[in-house]
């Protein structure tokens, strides 16, 4: 297919396709003339993934290139590649590790241990969770910790369903694209469903509007 067809198939403008190609996110097409190239389904999949990483996942071009390079490089398993992508999607920030933070860290590690989760200490989501729990402690919302277990249980069930669905895609690029999009947009979906459910539960408890 020509670049115009590639653009139509993926919804990515031609200038963006050329930019991603120059930056090494998408391989160049097969040259058929001085100013023409032919593209195939591998370009469609890679372009969709590159777009998901940059436009949905919010990765920089350099970070997206790193993830895509990992996919095509030797030595990494599917699990390691997905882990690298997930870590890249999770924001990192400087933090002050005071006594409250260390207490929250111990609580997070206890949950991970109790549920038998095999996760690396370097997972940036661990730090994000610790920050949130430490803030709850500082604000005096200690009662929130009574529902931390159910939160973890719900997250585990949801993760199992998500991974099962992702694995049905078969190829690594499809799995990785799903991981990126679901990680970026799934948070919004989950938060919105939670707010709707909270309104419904409050209505049940306190009466209709």
PDB file of C-alpha atoms in Angstrom:
ATOM      1  CA  UNK A   1       0.000   0.000   0.000  1.00  0.00           C
ATOM      2  CA  UNK A   2       1.041   3.620  -0.519  1.00  0.00           C
ATOM      3  CA  UNK A   3       1.526   6.070   2.319  1.00  0.00           C
ATOM      4  CA  UNK A   4      -1.904   7.603   1.680  1.00  0.00           C
ATOM      5  CA  UNK A   5      -3.522   4.201   2.239  1.00  0.00           C
ATOM      6  CA  UNK A   6      -1.401   3.660   5.344  1.00  0.00           C
ATOM      7  CA  UNK A   7      -2.626   6.999   6.661  1.00  0.00           C
ATOM      8  CA  UNK A   8      -6.238   6.094   5.923  1.00  0.00           C
ATOM      9  CA  UNK A   9      -5.913   2.662   7.559  1.00  0.00           C
ATOM     10  CA  UNK A  10      -4.370   3.985  10.759  1.00  0.00           C
ATOM     11  CA  UNK A  11      -5.849   7.469  11.038  1.00  0.00           C
ATOM     12  CA  UNK A  12      -2.340   8.911  11.331  1.00  0.00           C
ATOM     13  CA  UNK A  13      -1.645  11.975   9.146  1.00  0.00           C
ATOM     14  CA  UNK A  14       1.025  11.573   6.478  1.00  0.00           C
ATOM     15  CA  UNK A  15       3.355  14.202   8.047  1.00  0.00           C
ATOM     16  CA  UNK A  16       3.198  12.281  11.338  1.00  0.00           C
ATOM     17  CA  UNK A  17       3.992   9.007   9.569  1.00  0.00           C
ATOM     18  CA  UNK A  18       7.053  10.617   8.004  1.00  0.00           C
ATOM     19  CA  UNK A  19       8.077  12.083  11.358  1.00  0.00           C
ATOM     20  CA  UNK A  20       7.751   8.741  13.142  1.00  0.00           C
ATOM     21  CA  UNK A  21       9.776   7.133  10.368  1.00  0.00           C
ATOM     22  CA  UNK A  22      12.560   9.719  10.656  1.00  0.00           C
ATOM     23  CA  UNK A  23      12.631   9.228  14.428  1.00  0.00           C
ATOM     24  CA  UNK A  24      12.926   5.453  14.112  1.00  0.00           C
ATOM     25  CA  UNK A  25       9.521   4.587  15.578  1.00  0.00           C
ATOM     26  CA  UNK A  26       8.299   3.082  12.310  1.00  0.00           C
ATOM     27  CA  UNK A  27      10.512   1.275   9.784  1.00  0.00           C
ATOM     28  CA  UNK A  28      10.749   2.865   6.337  1.00  0.00           C
ATOM     29  CA  UNK A  29       8.689   1.439   3.523  1.00  0.00           C
ATOM     30  CA  UNK A  30      10.133  -0.491   0.610  1.00  0.00           C
ATOM     31  CA  UNK A  31      11.356   1.992  -1.967  1.00  0.00           C
ATOM     32  CA  UNK A  32       9.578   1.688  -5.315  1.00  0.00           C
ATOM     33  CA  UNK A  33      10.742   4.991  -6.793  1.00  0.00           C
ATOM     34  CA  UNK A  34      12.587   8.225  -5.991  1.00  0.00           C
ATOM     35  CA  UNK A  35       9.693   9.563  -3.899  1.00  0.00           C
ATOM     36  CA  UNK A  36       7.554   6.495  -3.405  1.00  0.00           C
ATOM     37  CA  UNK A  37       7.513   3.572  -0.990  1.00  0.00           C
ATOM     38  CA  UNK A  38       5.351   0.529  -0.375  1.00  0.00           C
ATOM     39  CA  UNK A  39       4.019  -0.364   3.076  1.00  0.00           C
ATOM     40  CA  UNK A  40       2.433  -3.525   4.451  1.00  0.00           C
ATOM     41  CA  UNK A  41       0.586  -4.831   7.504  1.00  0.00           C
ATOM     42  CA  UNK A  42       3.701  -4.701   9.667  1.00  0.00           C
ATOM     43  CA  UNK A  43       3.745  -0.931   9.162  1.00  0.00           C
ATOM     44  CA  UNK A  44       0.064  -0.706  10.076  1.00  0.00           C
ATOM     45  CA  UNK A  45       0.654  -2.530  13.371  1.00  0.00           C
ATOM     46  CA  UNK A  46       3.835  -0.651  14.219  1.00  0.00           C
ATOM     47  CA  UNK A  47       2.297   2.719  13.412  1.00  0.00           C
ATOM     48  CA  UNK A  48      -0.730   2.024  15.615  1.00  0.00           C
ATOM     49  CA  UNK A  49       1.588   1.019  18.432  1.00  0.00           C
ATOM     50  CA  UNK A  50       3.822   4.070  18.002  1.00  0.00           C
ATOM     51  CA  UNK A  51       0.777   6.315  18.061  1.00  0.00           C
ATOM     52  CA  UNK A  52      -0.538   4.601  21.186  1.00  0.00           C
ATOM     53  CA  UNK A  53       2.781   5.048  22.971  1.00  0.00           C
ATOM     54  CA  UNK A  54       3.149   8.732  22.090  1.00  0.00           C
ATOM     55  CA  UNK A  55      -0.386  10.101  21.832  1.00  0.00           C
ATOM     56  CA  UNK A  56      -2.233   7.911  24.339  1.00  0.00           C
ATOM     57  CA  UNK A  57       0.537   6.819  26.672  1.00  0.00           C
ATOM     58  CA  UNK A  58       2.179  10.241  26.673  1.00  0.00           C
ATOM     59  CA  UNK A  59       5.695   8.887  26.144  1.00  0.00           C
ATOM     60  CA  UNK A  60       8.388  11.052  24.655  1.00  0.00           C
ATOM     61  CA  UNK A  61       9.699  10.088  21.238  1.00  0.00           C
ATOM     62  CA  UNK A  62      12.894   8.832  22.877  1.00  0.00           C
ATOM     63  CA  UNK A  63      11.002   6.672  25.398  1.00  0.00           C
ATOM     64  CA  UNK A  64       8.692   5.299  22.709  1.00  0.00           C
ATOM     65  CA  UNK A  65      11.717   4.458  20.559  1.00  0.00           C
ATOM     66  CA  UNK A  66      13.276   2.635  23.510  1.00  0.00           C
ATOM     67  CA  UNK A  67      10.166   0.495  24.020  1.00  0.00           C
ATOM     68  CA  UNK A  68       9.906  -0.299  20.314  1.00  0.00           C
ATOM     69  CA  UNK A  69      13.607  -1.144  20.146  1.00  0.00           C
ATOM     70  CA  UNK A  70      13.175  -3.555  23.050  1.00  0.00           C
ATOM     71  CA  UNK A  71      10.484  -5.367  21.092  1.00  0.00           C
ATOM     72  CA  UNK A  72      12.729  -6.065  18.145  1.00  0.00           C
ATOM     73  CA  UNK A  73      15.905  -6.672  20.118  1.00  0.00           C
ATOM     74  CA  UNK A  74      17.138 -10.081  21.271  1.00  0.00           C
ATOM     75  CA  UNK A  75      17.208 -11.448  24.781  1.00  0.00           C
ATOM     76  CA  UNK A  76      14.000 -10.073  26.329  1.00  0.00           C
ATOM     77  CA  UNK A  77      10.973 -12.224  27.055  1.00  0.00           C
ATOM     78  CA  UNK A  78       7.417 -11.045  26.451  1.00  0.00           C
ATOM     79  CA  UNK A  79       7.041 -10.453  30.195  1.00  0.00           C
ATOM     80  CA  UNK A  80      10.173  -8.309  30.333  1.00  0.00           C
ATOM     81  CA  UNK A  81       9.120  -6.277  27.300  1.00  0.00           C
ATOM     82  CA  UNK A  82       5.663  -5.625  28.742  1.00  0.00           C
ATOM     83  CA  UNK A  83       7.234  -4.700  32.068  1.00  0.00           C
ATOM     84  CA  UNK A  84       9.529  -2.170  30.425  1.00  0.00           C
ATOM     85  CA  UNK A  85       6.560  -0.616  28.627  1.00  0.00           C
ATOM     86  CA  UNK A  86       4.433  -0.459  31.764  1.00  0.00           C
ATOM     87  CA  UNK A  87       7.246   1.099  33.783  1.00  0.00           C
ATOM     88  CA  UNK A  88       7.744   3.715  31.071  1.00  0.00           C
ATOM     89  CA  UNK A  89       4.061   4.673  31.312  1.00  0.00           C
ATOM     90  CA  UNK A  90       4.165   5.250  35.074  1.00  0.00           C
ATOM     91  CA  UNK A  91       5.294   8.756  36.122  1.00  0.00           C
ATOM     92  CA  UNK A  92       8.287   9.013  38.426  1.00  0.00           C
ATOM     93  CA  UNK A  93       8.943  11.873  40.809  1.00  0.00           C
ATOM     94  CA  UNK A  94      11.221  12.929  43.599  1.00  0.00           C
ATOM     95  CA  UNK A  95       9.881  12.093  47.048  1.00  0.00           C
ATOM     96  CA  UNK A  96      10.732  12.675  50.693  1.00  0.00           C
ATOM     97  CA  UNK A  97      10.992   9.390  52.553  1.00  0.00           C
ATOM     98  CA  UNK A  98       9.983  10.398  56.073  1.00  0.00           C
ATOM     99  CA  UNK A  99       8.645   8.120  58.802  1.00  0.00           C
ATOM    100  CA  UNK A 100       5.093   8.256  57.434  1.00  0.00           C
ATOM    101  CA  UNK A 101       6.338   7.310  53.967  1.00  0.00           C
ATOM    102  CA  UNK A 102       8.358   4.407  55.338  1.00  0.00           C
ATOM    103  CA  UNK A 103       5.308   3.166  57.249  1.00  0.00           C
ATOM    104  CA  UNK A 104       3.262   3.293  54.062  1.00  0.00           C
ATOM    105  CA  UNK A 105       6.050   1.451  52.223  1.00  0.00           C
ATOM    106  CA  UNK A 106       5.911  -1.333  54.789  1.00  0.00           C
ATOM    107  CA  UNK A 107       2.133  -1.551  54.359  1.00  0.00           C
ATOM    108  CA  UNK A 108       2.452  -1.795  50.585  1.00  0.00           C
ATOM    109  CA  UNK A 109       5.100  -4.496  50.877  1.00  0.00           C
ATOM    110  CA  UNK A 110       2.861  -6.387  53.306  1.00  0.00           C
ATOM    111  CA  UNK A 111      -0.023  -6.347  50.818  1.00  0.00           C
ATOM    112  CA  UNK A 112       2.255  -7.543  48.022  1.00  0.00           C
ATOM    113  CA  UNK A 113       3.563 -10.344  50.226  1.00  0.00           C
ATOM    114  CA  UNK A 114       0.146 -11.393  51.534  1.00  0.00           C
ATOM    115  CA  UNK A 115      -1.307 -11.655  48.052  1.00  0.00           C
ATOM    116  CA  UNK A 116       1.732 -13.464  46.687  1.00  0.00           C
ATOM    117  CA  UNK A 117       2.360 -10.884  43.983  1.00  0.00           C
ATOM    118  CA  UNK A 118       5.708 -11.193  42.220  1.00  0.00           C
ATOM    119  CA  UNK A 119       6.606  -7.570  41.539  1.00  0.00           C
ATOM    120  CA  UNK A 120       9.901  -5.733  41.508  1.00  0.00           C
ATOM    121  CA  UNK A 121      10.648  -3.150  44.157  1.00  0.00           C
ATOM    122  CA  UNK A 122      11.706  -0.870  41.292  1.00  0.00           C
ATOM    123  CA  UNK A 123       8.174  -0.858  39.841  1.00  0.00           C
ATOM    124  CA  UNK A 124       7.281   2.868  39.775  1.00  0.00           C
ATOM    125  CA  UNK A 125       3.662   2.042  40.656  1.00  0.00           C
ATOM    126  CA  UNK A 126       4.921   0.907  44.053  1.00  0.00           C
ATOM    127  CA  UNK A 127       6.287   4.382  44.767  1.00  0.00           C
ATOM    128  CA  UNK A 128       3.088   6.014  43.520  1.00  0.00           C
ATOM    129  CA  UNK A 129       0.983   3.831  45.815  1.00  0.00           C
ATOM    130  CA  UNK A 130       3.236   4.520  48.784  1.00  0.00           C
ATOM    131  CA  UNK A 131       2.951   8.269  48.140  1.00  0.00           C
ATOM    132  CA  UNK A 132      -0.849   8.057  48.077  1.00  0.00           C
ATOM    133  CA  UNK A 133      -1.070   6.012  51.276  1.00  0.00           C
ATOM    134  CA  UNK A 134       1.395   8.277  53.063  1.00  0.00           C
ATOM    135  CA  UNK A 135      -0.706  11.296  52.081  1.00  0.00           C
ATOM    136  CA  UNK A 136      -3.824   9.606  53.455  1.00  0.00           C
ATOM    137  CA  UNK A 137      -1.993   9.080  56.749  1.00  0.00           C
ATOM    138  CA  UNK A 138      -0.843  12.702  56.890  1.00  0.00           C
ATOM    139  CA  UNK A 139      -4.398  13.911  56.262  1.00  0.00           C
ATOM    140  CA  UNK A 140      -5.705  11.769  59.101  1.00  0.00           C
ATOM    141  CA  UNK A 141      -7.698   9.352  56.938  1.00  0.00           C
ATOM    142  CA  UNK A 142      -6.473   6.225  58.685  1.00  0.00           C
ATOM    143  CA  UNK A 143      -9.888   4.572  58.317  1.00  0.00           C
ATOM    144  CA  UNK A 144      -9.272   4.274  54.567  1.00  0.00           C
ATOM    145  CA  UNK A 145      -6.855   1.448  55.303  1.00  0.00           C
ATOM    146  CA  UNK A 146      -9.803  -0.716  56.347  1.00  0.00           C
ATOM    147  CA  UNK A 147     -10.733  -1.047  52.667  1.00  0.00           C
ATOM    148  CA  UNK A 148      -7.195  -1.326  51.301  1.00  0.00           C
ATOM    149  CA  UNK A 149      -7.493  -5.114  51.235  1.00  0.00           C
ATOM    150  CA  UNK A 150     -10.677  -5.046  49.118  1.00  0.00           C
ATOM    151  CA  UNK A 151      -8.971  -2.537  46.803  1.00  0.00           C
ATOM    152  CA  UNK A 152      -6.093  -4.970  46.287  1.00  0.00           C
ATOM    153  CA  UNK A 153      -8.461  -7.890  45.764  1.00  0.00           C
ATOM    154  CA  UNK A 154     -10.465  -5.980  43.157  1.00  0.00           C
ATOM    155  CA  UNK A 155      -7.253  -4.901  41.396  1.00  0.00           C
ATOM    156  CA  UNK A 156      -6.051  -8.494  41.283  1.00  0.00           C
ATOM    157  CA  UNK A 157      -9.282  -9.744  39.716  1.00  0.00           C
ATOM    158  CA  UNK A 158      -9.269  -6.930  37.179  1.00  0.00           C
ATOM    159  CA  UNK A 159      -5.610  -7.527  36.290  1.00  0.00           C
ATOM    160  CA  UNK A 160      -6.285 -11.233  35.728  1.00  0.00           C
ATOM    161  CA  UNK A 161      -9.131 -10.439  33.332  1.00  0.00           C
ATOM    162  CA  UNK A 162      -7.092  -7.800  31.497  1.00  0.00           C
ATOM    163  CA  UNK A 163      -4.066 -10.045  31.002  1.00  0.00           C
ATOM    164  CA  UNK A 164      -6.289 -12.884  29.792  1.00  0.00           C
ATOM    165  CA  UNK A 165      -7.868 -10.604  27.191  1.00  0.00           C
ATOM    166  CA  UNK A 166      -4.532  -9.154  26.109  1.00  0.00           C
ATOM    167  CA  UNK A 167      -3.022 -12.595  25.570  1.00  0.00           C
ATOM    168  CA  UNK A 168      -5.834 -13.414  23.138  1.00  0.00           C
ATOM    169  CA  UNK A 169      -4.337 -10.874  20.741  1.00  0.00           C
ATOM    170  CA  UNK A 170      -1.552 -13.296  19.942  1.00  0.00           C
ATOM    171  CA  UNK A 171       1.228 -11.050  18.637  1.00  0.00           C
ATOM    172  CA  UNK A 172       3.471  -8.951  20.864  1.00  0.00           C
ATOM    173  CA  UNK A 173       2.667  -5.674  19.108  1.00  0.00           C
ATOM    174  CA  UNK A 174      -1.059  -6.174  19.624  1.00  0.00           C
ATOM    175  CA  UNK A 175      -0.540  -7.069  23.266  1.00  0.00           C
ATOM    176  CA  UNK A 176       1.719  -4.070  23.816  1.00  0.00           C
ATOM    177  CA  UNK A 177      -0.688  -1.684  22.093  1.00  0.00           C
ATOM    178  CA  UNK A 178      -3.505  -2.963  24.297  1.00  0.00           C
ATOM    179  CA  UNK A 179      -1.371  -2.587  27.411  1.00  0.00           C
ATOM    180  CA  UNK A 180      -0.545   1.021  26.567  1.00  0.00           C
ATOM    181  CA  UNK A 181      -4.089   2.067  25.684  1.00  0.00           C
ATOM    182  CA  UNK A 182      -5.703   0.202  28.562  1.00  0.00           C
ATOM    183  CA  UNK A 183      -3.181   1.550  31.059  1.00  0.00           C
ATOM    184  CA  UNK A 184      -3.733   5.121  29.901  1.00  0.00           C
ATOM    185  CA  UNK A 185      -7.516   5.025  29.475  1.00  0.00           C
ATOM    186  CA  UNK A 186      -8.402   2.214  31.856  1.00  0.00           C
ATOM    187  CA  UNK A 187      -7.623   4.458  34.822  1.00  0.00           C
ATOM    188  CA  UNK A 188     -10.267   6.916  33.615  1.00  0.00           C
ATOM    189  CA  UNK A 189     -12.783   4.147  32.972  1.00  0.00           C
ATOM    190  CA  UNK A 190     -12.228   2.633  36.410  1.00  0.00           C
ATOM    191  CA  UNK A 191     -12.402   5.979  38.219  1.00  0.00           C
ATOM    192  CA  UNK A 192     -15.605   6.912  36.386  1.00  0.00           C
ATOM    193  CA  UNK A 193     -17.276   3.576  37.126  1.00  0.00           C
ATOM    194  CA  UNK A 194     -16.300   3.952  40.777  1.00  0.00           C
ATOM    195  CA  UNK A 195     -17.908   7.402  40.971  1.00  0.00           C
ATOM    196  CA  UNK A 196     -21.093   6.116  39.358  1.00  0.00           C
ATOM    197  CA  UNK A 197     -21.184   3.162  41.737  1.00  0.00           C
ATOM    198  CA  UNK A 198     -20.603   5.448  44.728  1.00  0.00           C
ATOM    199  CA  UNK A 199     -23.561   7.617  43.718  1.00  0.00           C
ATOM    200  CA  UNK A 200     -25.732   4.540  43.305  1.00  0.00           C
ATOM    201  CA  UNK A 201     -24.670   3.195  46.706  1.00  0.00           C
ATOM    202  CA  UNK A 202     -25.190   6.562  48.411  1.00  0.00           C
ATOM    203  CA  UNK A 203     -28.666   6.736  46.892  1.00  0.00           C
ATOM    204  CA  UNK A 204     -29.426   3.253  48.173  1.00  0.00           C
ATOM    205  CA  UNK A 205     -28.246   4.135  51.683  1.00  0.00           C
ATOM    206  CA  UNK A 206     -29.545   7.691  52.044  1.00  0.00           C
ATOM    207  CA  UNK A 207     -32.543   7.606  49.730  1.00  0.00           C
ATOM    208  CA  UNK A 208     -33.289   8.904  46.254  1.00  0.00           C
ATOM    209  CA  UNK A 209     -32.624  12.498  45.218  1.00  0.00           C
TER     210      UNK A 209
END
